[in-house]
Coordinates of C-alpha atoms and ligand atoms in Angstrom, one line a residue:
M1157 CA -55.2 -19.6 -40.2
E1158 CA -58.1 -22.1 -40.0
S1159 CA -59.4 -21.2 -43.5
F1160 CA -55.8 -21.4 -44.8
I1161 CA -55.5 -25.0 -43.5
Q1162 CA -58.8 -25.9 -45.1
E1163 CA -57.8 -24.3 -48.4
M1164 CA -54.5 -26.2 -48.5
K1165 CA -56.1 -29.5 -47.7
R1166 CA -58.6 -28.9 -50.5
Y1167 CA -56.0 -27.9 -53.1
L1168 CA -53.7 -30.8 -52.2
G1169 CA -56.6 -33.3 -51.9
F1170 CA -55.5 -34.3 -48.4
T1171 CA -58.2 -36.7 -47.0
E1172 CA -58.9 -38.8 -44.0
E1173 CA -57.5 -41.8 -46.0
D1174 CA -54.2 -40.0 -46.3
A1175 CA -54.1 -39.4 -42.5
A1176 CA -54.8 -43.1 -41.9
L1177 CA -52.0 -44.1 -44.3
L1178 CA -49.5 -41.9 -42.5
R1179 CA -50.5 -43.3 -39.1
Q1180 CA -49.9 -46.8 -40.5
L1181 CA -46.6 -45.7 -41.9
G1182 CA -45.3 -44.1 -38.7
P1183 CA -43.9 -47.2 -36.9
R1184 CA -42.2 -48.4 -40.1
M1185 CA -40.5 -45.1 -40.8
E1186 CA -39.3 -44.2 -37.3
K1187 CA -36.1 -46.2 -37.7
Y1188 CA -35.1 -44.1 -40.6
L1189 CA -35.4 -40.8 -38.9
P1190 CA -31.9 -40.7 -37.3
E1191 CA -30.5 -41.3 -40.8
L1192 CA -32.7 -38.6 -42.2
A1193 CA -31.3 -36.2 -39.7
E1194 CA -27.7 -37.3 -40.5
R1195 CA -28.3 -36.9 -44.2
F1196 CA -30.0 -33.5 -43.8
Y1197 CA -27.3 -32.0 -41.6
S1198 CA -24.4 -33.5 -43.6
Q1199 CA -25.6 -31.4 -46.6
I1200 CA -27.1 -28.2 -45.1
P1201 CA -24.2 -26.8 -43.0
H1202 CA -21.9 -26.9 -46.0
H1203 CA -24.1 -24.5 -47.9
P1204 CA -22.2 -21.2 -48.6
N1205 CA -24.7 -19.2 -46.6
A1206 CA -25.2 -21.6 -43.8
F1207 CA -22.3 -20.4 -41.6
R1208 CA -24.4 -17.3 -40.7
V1209 CA -27.2 -19.3 -39.1
F1210 CA -25.2 -22.1 -37.7
S1211 CA -23.2 -20.1 -35.2
G1212 CA -23.5 -22.7 -32.4
G1213 CA -21.0 -25.2 -33.8
E1214 CA -21.2 -29.0 -33.3
A1215 CA -23.5 -28.8 -30.2
Q1216 CA -26.1 -26.9 -32.2
I1217 CA -26.0 -29.4 -35.1
A1218 CA -26.4 -32.3 -32.6
R1219 CA -29.4 -30.5 -31.1
L1220 CA -30.9 -29.8 -34.5
K1221 CA -30.5 -33.5 -35.5
Q1222 CA -32.8 -34.4 -32.6
T1223 CA -35.2 -31.6 -33.5
L1224 CA -35.4 -32.8 -37.1
Q1225 CA -36.2 -36.3 -35.9
N1226 CA -39.0 -35.0 -33.7
W1227 CA -40.2 -33.0 -36.7
G1228 CA -40.3 -36.2 -38.8
K1229 CA -42.3 -38.1 -36.1
R1230 CA -45.0 -35.5 -36.2
L1231 CA -45.2 -36.0 -40.0
F1232 CA -46.5 -39.5 -39.4
C1233 CA -48.9 -38.8 -36.6
G1234 CA -51.6 -38.4 -39.3
V1235 CA -53.2 -35.5 -37.5
Y1236 CA -53.4 -32.4 -39.5
D1237 CA -55.3 -29.9 -37.3
H1238 CA -55.0 -26.3 -36.2
A1239 CA -52.3 -27.1 -33.5
Y1240 CA -50.2 -29.0 -36.0
A1241 CA -50.4 -26.2 -38.6
E1242 CA -49.6 -23.5 -36.0
E1243 CA -46.5 -25.5 -34.9
R1244 CA -45.3 -25.8 -38.5
Y1245 CA -46.0 -22.2 -39.1
Q1246 CA -43.9 -21.3 -36.1
I1247 CA -41.0 -23.4 -37.4
G1248 CA -41.1 -21.2 -40.6
Y1249 CA -41.1 -18.1 -38.4
H1250 CA -38.1 -19.4 -36.5
H1251 CA -36.2 -19.6 -39.8
V1252 CA -37.4 -16.1 -40.8
R1253 CA -36.1 -14.8 -37.4
I1254 CA -32.6 -16.3 -37.8
G1255 CA -32.4 -14.7 -41.3
L1256 CA -32.5 -17.8 -43.4
E1257 CA -33.8 -17.1 -46.9
Q1258 CA -36.9 -18.9 -48.0
K1259 CA -35.2 -20.5 -51.0
Y1260 CA -33.0 -22.6 -48.7
V1261 CA -36.0 -24.0 -46.8
I1262 CA -37.6 -24.9 -50.1
S1263 CA -34.5 -26.6 -51.5
A1264 CA -33.9 -28.4 -48.2
M1265 CA -37.4 -29.9 -48.4
G1266 CA -36.0 -31.7 -51.6
I1267 CA -33.5 -33.5 -49.4
V1268 CA -36.3 -34.8 -47.1
R1269 CA -38.5 -35.7 -50.0
A1270 CA -35.7 -37.7 -51.8
F1271 CA -34.7 -39.5 -48.6
L1272 CA -38.2 -40.5 -47.7
S1273 CA -38.9 -41.9 -51.1
E1274 CA -35.7 -44.0 -50.9
C1275 CA -37.0 -45.4 -47.5
L1276 CA -40.4 -46.2 -49.0
L1277 CA -38.7 -48.0 -51.8
L1278 CA -36.9 -50.2 -49.2
E1279 CA -40.1 -50.8 -47.2
F1280 CA -42.5 -51.4 -50.1
P1281 CA -40.8 -53.0 -53.1
A1282 CA -44.2 -53.6 -54.7
G1283 CA -45.0 -50.4 -56.7
D1284 CA -48.7 -50.0 -56.2
V1285 CA -48.7 -50.1 -52.4
R1286 CA -45.8 -47.8 -52.2
L1287 CA -47.5 -45.3 -54.5
R1288 CA -50.4 -44.8 -52.1
Y1289 CA -48.1 -44.2 -49.2
A1290 CA -45.8 -42.0 -51.3
R1291 CA -48.7 -39.8 -52.3
A1292 CA -49.8 -39.3 -48.6
V1293 CA -46.2 -38.5 -47.6
S1294 CA -45.9 -36.1 -50.4
K1295 CA -49.1 -34.3 -49.5
M1296 CA -48.0 -33.9 -45.9
L1297 CA -44.6 -32.5 -47.0
D1298 CA -46.3 -30.0 -49.3
L1299 CA -48.6 -28.9 -46.4
D1300 CA -45.6 -28.5 -44.2
L1301 CA -43.6 -26.5 -46.8
N1302 CA -46.6 -24.3 -47.6
L1303 CA -47.0 -23.4 -43.9
M1304 CA -43.3 -22.6 -43.5
C1305 CA -43.5 -20.4 -46.7
E1306 CA -46.7 -18.8 -45.4
S1307 CA -44.6 -17.5 -42.4
Y1308 CA -42.1 -15.9 -44.9
M1309 CA -45.0 -14.3 -46.7
H1310 CA -46.4 -13.0 -43.5
A1311 CA -43.0 -11.6 -42.4
S1312 CA -42.4 -9.9 -45.7
M1313 CA -45.9 -8.3 -45.6
Q1314 CA -45.1 -7.0 -42.1
N1315 CA -41.8 -5.7 -43.3
L1316 CA -43.5 -4.0 -46.3
R1317 CA -46.1 -2.5 -44.0
A1318 CA -43.5 -1.2 -41.6
L1319 CA -41.5 0.2 -44.6
N1320 CA -44.6 1.8 -45.9
E1321 CA -45.4 3.5 -42.6
Q1322 CA -41.8 4.7 -42.5
L1323 CA -42.1 6.2 -46.0
E1324 CA -45.5 7.8 -45.1
R1325 CA -43.9 9.3 -42.0
A1326 CA -40.9 10.5 -44.0
N1327 CA -43.3 12.0 -46.5
R1328 CA -45.3 13.8 -43.8
D1329 CA -42.0 15.1 -42.2
L1330 CA -40.9 16.4 -45.6
A1331 CA -44.3 18.1 -46.2
E1332 CA -44.1 19.6 -42.7
A1333 CA -40.4 20.7 -43.2
S1334 CA -41.4 22.3 -46.5
R1335 CA -44.3 24.1 -44.9
S1336 CA -42.0 25.3 -42.0
K1337 CA -39.5 26.5 -44.6
D1338 CA -42.2 28.5 -46.4
E1339 CA -43.4 30.0 -43.1
F1340 CA -39.8 30.7 -42.1
L1341 CA -39.2 32.6 -45.4
A1342 CA -42.4 34.6 -45.1
Q1343 CA -41.4 35.5 -41.5
V1344 CA -37.8 36.3 -42.5
S1345 CA -39.0 38.7 -45.2
H1346 CA -41.3 40.4 -42.8
E1347 CA -38.7 40.7 -40.1
L1348 CA -36.1 42.1 -42.6
R1349 CA -38.5 44.5 -44.1
T1350 CA -39.4 46.2 -40.8
P1351 CA -35.9 47.6 -39.9
L1352 CA -35.2 48.2 -43.6
N1353 CA -38.3 50.4 -43.9
S1354 CA -37.3 52.3 -40.8
I1355 CA -33.8 52.9 -42.3
L1356 CA -35.2 54.0 -45.6
G1357 CA -38.0 56.1 -44.2
F1358 CA -35.8 58.0 -41.6
T1359 CA -32.9 58.6 -44.1
K1360 CA -35.4 60.0 -46.6
L1361 CA -36.8 62.4 -44.1
I1362 CA -33.3 63.6 -43.4
L1363 CA -32.3 63.7 -47.1
D1364 CA -35.5 65.6 -47.9
G1365 CA -34.6 68.2 -45.3
L1366 CA -37.8 67.6 -43.3
T1367 CA -36.0 67.7 -40.0
K1368 CA -36.2 71.1 -38.3
T1369 CA -33.5 70.9 -35.8
R1370 CA -30.1 69.2 -35.5
E1371 CA -31.3 67.4 -32.4
E1372 CA -34.3 66.0 -34.4
E1373 CA -31.9 64.8 -37.1
R1374 CA -29.7 63.1 -34.6
E1375 CA -32.7 61.5 -33.0
L1376 CA -33.7 60.0 -36.4
L1377 CA -30.1 58.9 -37.1
R1378 CA -30.1 57.1 -33.7
D1379 CA -33.2 55.2 -34.9
V1380 CA -31.5 54.4 -38.2
F1381 CA -28.4 53.2 -36.4
S1382 CA -30.4 50.9 -34.1
S1383 CA -32.5 49.6 -37.0
A1384 CA -29.3 48.8 -38.9
Q1385 CA -27.9 47.0 -35.8
H1386 CA -31.1 45.0 -35.5
L1387 CA -30.9 44.2 -39.2
L1388 CA -27.3 43.0 -38.8
G1389 CA -28.3 40.8 -35.9
L1390 CA -31.1 39.3 -38.0
V1391 CA -28.8 38.7 -41.0
N1392 CA -26.2 37.0 -38.7
D1393 CA -28.8 34.8 -37.1
I1394 CA -30.3 33.8 -40.4
L1395 CA -26.9 33.0 -41.7
D1396 CA -26.3 30.9 -38.6
I1397 CA -29.6 29.1 -39.0
G1398 CA -28.8 28.4 -42.6
R1399 CA -25.4 27.0 -41.8
I1400 CA -26.8 24.8 -39.0
E1401 CA -29.7 23.5 -41.1
A1402 CA -27.3 22.7 -43.9
G1403 CA -25.0 20.9 -41.4
R1404 CA -22.2 23.3 -42.3
M1405 CA -21.7 25.0 -38.9
A1406 CA -18.0 24.6 -38.4
M1407 CA -17.3 24.1 -34.7
H1408 CA -13.9 24.4 -33.1
M1409 CA -14.3 22.1 -30.1
E1410 CA -11.7 22.5 -27.5
D1411 CA -11.3 22.5 -23.7
V1412 CA -12.8 25.7 -22.6
D1413 CA -12.7 27.4 -19.2
P1414 CA -16.3 28.6 -18.5
R1415 CA -15.0 31.1 -15.9
Q1416 CA -13.3 33.0 -18.7
V1417 CA -16.3 32.9 -20.9
L1418 CA -18.6 34.1 -18.1
D1419 CA -16.1 36.9 -17.2
S1420 CA -16.0 38.1 -20.7
T1421 CA -19.7 37.8 -21.4
L1422 CA -21.4 39.2 -18.3
P1423 CA -19.9 42.7 -18.8
L1424 CA -21.6 42.9 -22.2
V1425 CA -25.0 42.8 -20.6
T1426 CA -24.2 44.8 -17.5
I1427 CA -25.3 48.1 -19.1
P1428 CA -28.6 47.0 -20.5
A1429 CA -29.4 45.2 -17.2
H1430 CA -28.6 48.3 -15.2
E1431 CA -30.5 50.6 -17.6
K1432 CA -33.7 48.6 -16.7
G1433 CA -32.7 48.7 -13.0
L1434 CA -32.1 44.9 -12.9
E1435 CA -29.7 43.2 -10.6
L1436 CA -27.2 40.9 -12.4
R1437 CA -25.8 38.3 -10.1
D1438 CA -23.1 35.8 -10.9
E1439 CA -23.6 33.0 -8.4
T1440 CA -20.7 31.0 -9.9
R1441 CA -18.1 33.6 -9.0
D1442 CA -16.7 31.8 -6.0
A1443 CA -16.7 28.4 -7.6
Q1444 CA -13.9 27.1 -9.7
L1445 CA -15.7 25.7 -12.7
P1446 CA -14.5 22.6 -14.4
R1447 CA -13.4 23.0 -18.0
V1448 CA -15.9 21.8 -20.7
R1449 CA -15.7 20.6 -24.3
A1450 CA -17.1 23.4 -26.4
D1451 CA -16.6 26.0 -29.1
E1452 CA -15.7 29.0 -27.1
V1453 CA -17.2 31.6 -29.5
R1454 CA -20.5 29.6 -29.8
L1455 CA -20.6 29.1 -26.0
R1456 CA -20.4 32.8 -25.5
Q1457 CA -23.1 33.3 -28.2
V1458 CA -25.4 31.0 -26.3
L1459 CA -24.8 32.6 -22.9
L1460 CA -25.2 36.1 -24.4
N1461 CA -28.4 35.0 -25.9
L1462 CA -29.9 33.6 -22.7
L1463 CA -28.8 36.6 -20.7
S1464 CA -30.2 39.1 -23.3
N1465 CA -33.5 37.2 -23.3
A1466 CA -33.6 37.2 -19.5
I1467 CA -33.1 41.0 -19.5
K1468 CA -35.6 41.5 -22.2
F1469 CA -38.4 39.5 -20.5
T1470 CA -37.8 40.9 -17.0
P1471 CA -39.7 44.1 -16.4
A1472 CA -37.8 47.3 -15.6
A1473 CA -37.8 48.2 -11.9
A1474 CA -40.8 50.2 -10.8
S1475 CA -40.9 52.3 -7.7
G1476 CA -42.1 50.4 -4.7
E1477 CA -41.5 47.0 -6.3
P1478 CA -38.4 44.9 -5.6
A1479 CA -35.9 45.1 -8.5
G1480 CA -35.9 42.3 -10.9
R1481 CA -32.9 39.9 -10.9
I1482 CA -30.9 37.9 -13.4
S1483 CA -28.7 35.2 -11.9
V1484 CA -26.2 32.8 -13.4
R1485 CA -25.8 29.4 -11.6
A1486 CA -23.7 26.3 -12.3
Q1487 CA -23.9 22.7 -11.2
I1488 CA -22.4 19.3 -12.2
V1489 CA -25.0 16.8 -13.4
P1490 CA -24.7 13.1 -14.5
A1491 CA -24.8 12.3 -18.2
S1492 CA -28.3 10.7 -18.1
T1493 CA -30.1 13.9 -17.1
A1494 CA -27.9 16.2 -19.3
S1495 CA -27.9 14.8 -22.7
V1496 CA -29.1 12.0 -25.0
A1497 CA -25.5 11.0 -25.4
A1498 CA -25.4 9.0 -22.2
D1499 CA -21.7 8.0 -22.3
G1500 CA -21.2 8.1 -18.6
H1501 CA -19.4 11.4 -18.5
G1502 CA -20.5 14.3 -16.4
F1503 CA -21.8 17.6 -17.7
L1504 CA -21.6 21.2 -16.5
R1505 CA -25.1 22.7 -16.3
L1506 CA -25.3 26.5 -16.6
E1507 CA -28.5 28.3 -15.7
V1508 CA -29.7 31.7 -16.4
V1509 CA -32.5 32.5 -13.9
D1510 CA -34.7 35.6 -14.1
T1511 CA -37.6 36.9 -12.1
G1512 CA -39.3 38.1 -15.2
V1513 CA -42.6 37.4 -17.0
G1514 CA -42.3 33.6 -17.0
I1515 CA -43.6 31.4 -19.7
Q1516 CA -46.7 29.2 -19.9
E1517 CA -46.0 25.5 -19.8
E1518 CA -47.5 24.7 -23.2
K1519 CA -45.2 27.3 -24.8
R1520 CA -42.0 26.1 -23.3
E1521 CA -41.0 23.8 -26.1
A1522 CA -42.2 26.2 -28.8
V1523 CA -39.7 29.0 -27.8
F1524 CA -37.0 26.8 -29.2
E1525 CA -38.7 26.9 -32.6
L1526 CA -37.8 29.5 -35.2
F1527 CA -39.5 32.9 -34.8
V1528 CA -41.6 32.1 -31.7
Q1529 CA -41.8 34.2 -28.7
G1530 CA -43.5 32.6 -25.7
S1531 CA -44.0 35.5 -23.5
A1532 CA -47.4 37.0 -22.8
G1533 CA -48.2 40.5 -23.9
R1534 CA -46.8 42.5 -26.7
R1535 CA -44.2 41.1 -29.1
H1536 CA -40.8 41.8 -27.7
E1537 CA -38.1 43.2 -29.9
G1538 CA -35.6 40.7 -31.2
T1539 CA -35.1 38.2 -34.0
G1540 CA -37.0 35.4 -32.3
L1541 CA -34.2 33.1 -33.5
G1542 CA -31.9 33.3 -30.5
L1543 CA -33.2 30.3 -28.6
A1544 CA -33.6 28.2 -31.7
I1545 CA -30.0 28.9 -32.6
S1546 CA -28.9 28.3 -29.0
R1547 CA -30.6 24.9 -28.9
R1548 CA -28.9 23.8 -32.1
L1549 CA -25.5 25.1 -31.0
V1550 CA -25.7 23.3 -27.7
Q1551 CA -26.8 20.1 -29.3
I1552 CA -23.9 20.2 -31.8
M1553 CA -21.6 20.7 -28.8
G1554 CA -23.0 17.5 -27.2
G1555 CA -25.3 19.0 -24.6
A1556 CA -28.9 19.8 -24.1
I1557 CA -31.0 22.9 -23.4
G1558 CA -34.3 23.4 -21.6
I1559 CA -36.5 25.8 -19.9
Q1560 CA -38.2 25.8 -16.5
S1561 CA -40.8 28.3 -15.4
G1562 CA -43.5 28.6 -12.9
D1563 CA -46.8 30.3 -13.9
A1564 CA -46.8 33.6 -15.7
G1565 CA -44.9 36.3 -13.7
S1566 CA -42.8 33.9 -11.6
G1567 CA -39.7 34.0 -13.6
T1568 CA -37.9 31.6 -16.0
T1569 CA -34.8 29.4 -15.8
V1570 CA -33.1 28.5 -19.0
W1571 CA -30.4 25.9 -18.6
F1572 CA -28.0 24.2 -20.9
T1573 CA -25.4 21.5 -20.4
L1574 CA -21.9 20.9 -21.9
P1575 CA -19.8 17.8 -21.5
L1576 CA -16.9 18.1 -19.1
A1577 CA -13.5 18.2 -20.7
G1578 CA -10.4 16.1 -20.7
E1579 CA -9.3 15.5 -17.1
H1580 CA -12.9 15.7 -15.8
A1581 CA -14.5 13.6 -18.6
G1582 CA -13.9 10.2 -17.0
E1583 CA -14.6 11.6 -13.5
S1584 CA -17.9 10.6 -11.9
P1585 CA -20.3 13.5 -11.6
A1586 CA -20.2 13.1 -7.8
A1587 CA -16.4 13.7 -7.7
A1588 CA -16.5 16.7 -10.0
K1589 CA -19.4 18.1 -8.0
E1590 CA -17.5 17.6 -4.8
K1591 CA -14.6 19.6 -6.3
L1592 CA -16.9 22.3 -7.4
S1593 CA -18.4 22.8 -4.0
A1594 CA -15.1 22.3 -2.2
R1595 CA -13.6 25.1 -4.2
A1596 CA -16.6 27.2 -3.7
R1597 CA -16.3 26.8 0.1
K1598 CA -12.7 28.0 0.1
Ligands
HEM2572 C1 -37.3 -28.7 -44.8 C2 -36.5 -27.8 -44.4 C3 -36.3 -27.6 -42.9 C4 -36.9 -28.1 -41.8 C5 -38.0 -29.1 -41.8 C6 -36.3 -27.6 -40.7 C7 -36.6 -27.9 -39.3 C8 -36.2 -27.1 -38.3 C9 -36.8 -27.1 -37.0 C10 -38.0 -28.1 -36.6 C11 -36.2 -26.3 -36.2 C12 -36.5 -25.9 -34.8 C13 -37.5 -24.7 -34.8 C14 -38.2 -24.3 -33.6 O1 -37.7 -24.6 -32.5 O2 -39.2 -23.7 -33.7 C15 -35.2 -25.6 -37.0 C16 -34.4 -24.6 -36.6 C17 -33.3 -24.2 -37.3 N1 -33.0 -24.5 -38.6 FE1 -34.1 -25.6 -39.8 N2 -35.3 -26.7 -41.0 C18 -35.2 -26.7 -42.4 C19 -34.4 -26.0 -43.2 C20 -33.2 -25.4 -42.7 C21 -32.1 -24.9 -43.5 C22 -32.1 -25.0 -45.0 C23 -31.2 -24.4 -42.6 C24 -29.9 -23.7 -42.9 C25 -29.3 -23.7 -44.1 C26 -31.8 -24.5 -41.3 C27 -31.2 -24.1 -40.2 C28 -31.8 -24.0 -39.0 C29 -31.3 -23.3 -37.8 C30 -30.0 -22.6 -37.8 C31 -32.2 -23.5 -36.8 C32 -32.1 -22.8 -35.4 C33 -31.3 -23.6 -34.6 C34 -31.2 -23.2 -33.1 O3 -32.3 -22.9 -32.5 O4 -30.1 -23.2 -32.7 N3 -33.0 -25.1 -41.4 N4 -35.2 -26.2 -38.2

């Protein structure tokens, strides 16, 4: 700023003599300042764009008239130092902040200039004396205007810089997205090829008559069948991901009874749980769950996903060890902890808790990414898409999803929330919670 002041003074030829002239002029010009303010604000508020910035009505204009007179007084103090320049620069910034375009400030300076030369004409009828004063005033007005315009320049530079950063960020995100898409495609091709190769290999063995017994043939056919099932699951998941990413996942949001969804979903995982000797416990059975806003089919898909994962990552019962357990729990939570859409409504939080292998803290977020499995040890069977799809589905339904886990081996809790429906929506979470536990006590 300091060098800018010096530069401007040099270009405009502002000297100590000018400063002295302005100081002399001050007492003679003060009486014109109320009229200057009147003239200024009789013209400016009628500008077609002014209504936007003059929102304070008459009171604001009255205040501004006083402000303009004070501004005028400082013109004639003859001091043009850092403090003065900073103040004028801030006035410019004030106009930037209220959204006044620079061209209006420049034109308005014309009103001040014309008025002050009329005053000088009245005060100094003799031309040569007036000329010296007029030149000093003109230099001061130029300095003022330059400083106000400098704030505009600075503000647009800042805007441009912010815009540039935004563009750079968008560019980086695009590059990252494109890289993820490539990785996704490579992973998808790999995942599809594995069951396809099994299907082709096993059927060829059978077709070539290389199986010795009927039982051996049946064994291979069973493998073909499960590979085909796995393939179908993969294709369905990939189609889902494709639809979600393209924003074309059609949701049929309605008031849904979670009890019914749980009752129709839990039996689907009873057999696989029992095959591994795991206990499946529905801890919500005695509670009357409030209805939620959701797409019933998708809610079932999410639940099934979380339950299947829990079963997959909980080791089969071994002799002498306590049996692993998968539990389903429910609770009402306030909006702020349940979703980014903090609209004051309560949410139902469903939890699938297992006593399985657990998941390291640094991998907890990653499991919601495509094709990532967070568990330790060998790669578990599955598409690796389940949690990624579940997260997106829950988010589209207006909820959130997360994972909690102790250290490896201490089990995992995957929770998700859904907004309470209709009659419960406006209810405070405390009231809905009270109902939930009251019904559970009955
Ligand atoms: C030579 C041109 C101008 C000068 C010297 C001037 C002077 C000032 C000053 C000294 C302030 C107070 C700023 C502060 O507190 O930092 C101000 C505020 C303001 N000016 Fe100007 N101004 C000019 C042009 C304009 C124009 C063209 C408009 C509108 C068309 C305008 C509208 C306003 C408004 C709305 C405020 C804010 C009022 C508030 O705080 O309520 N000004 N101006």
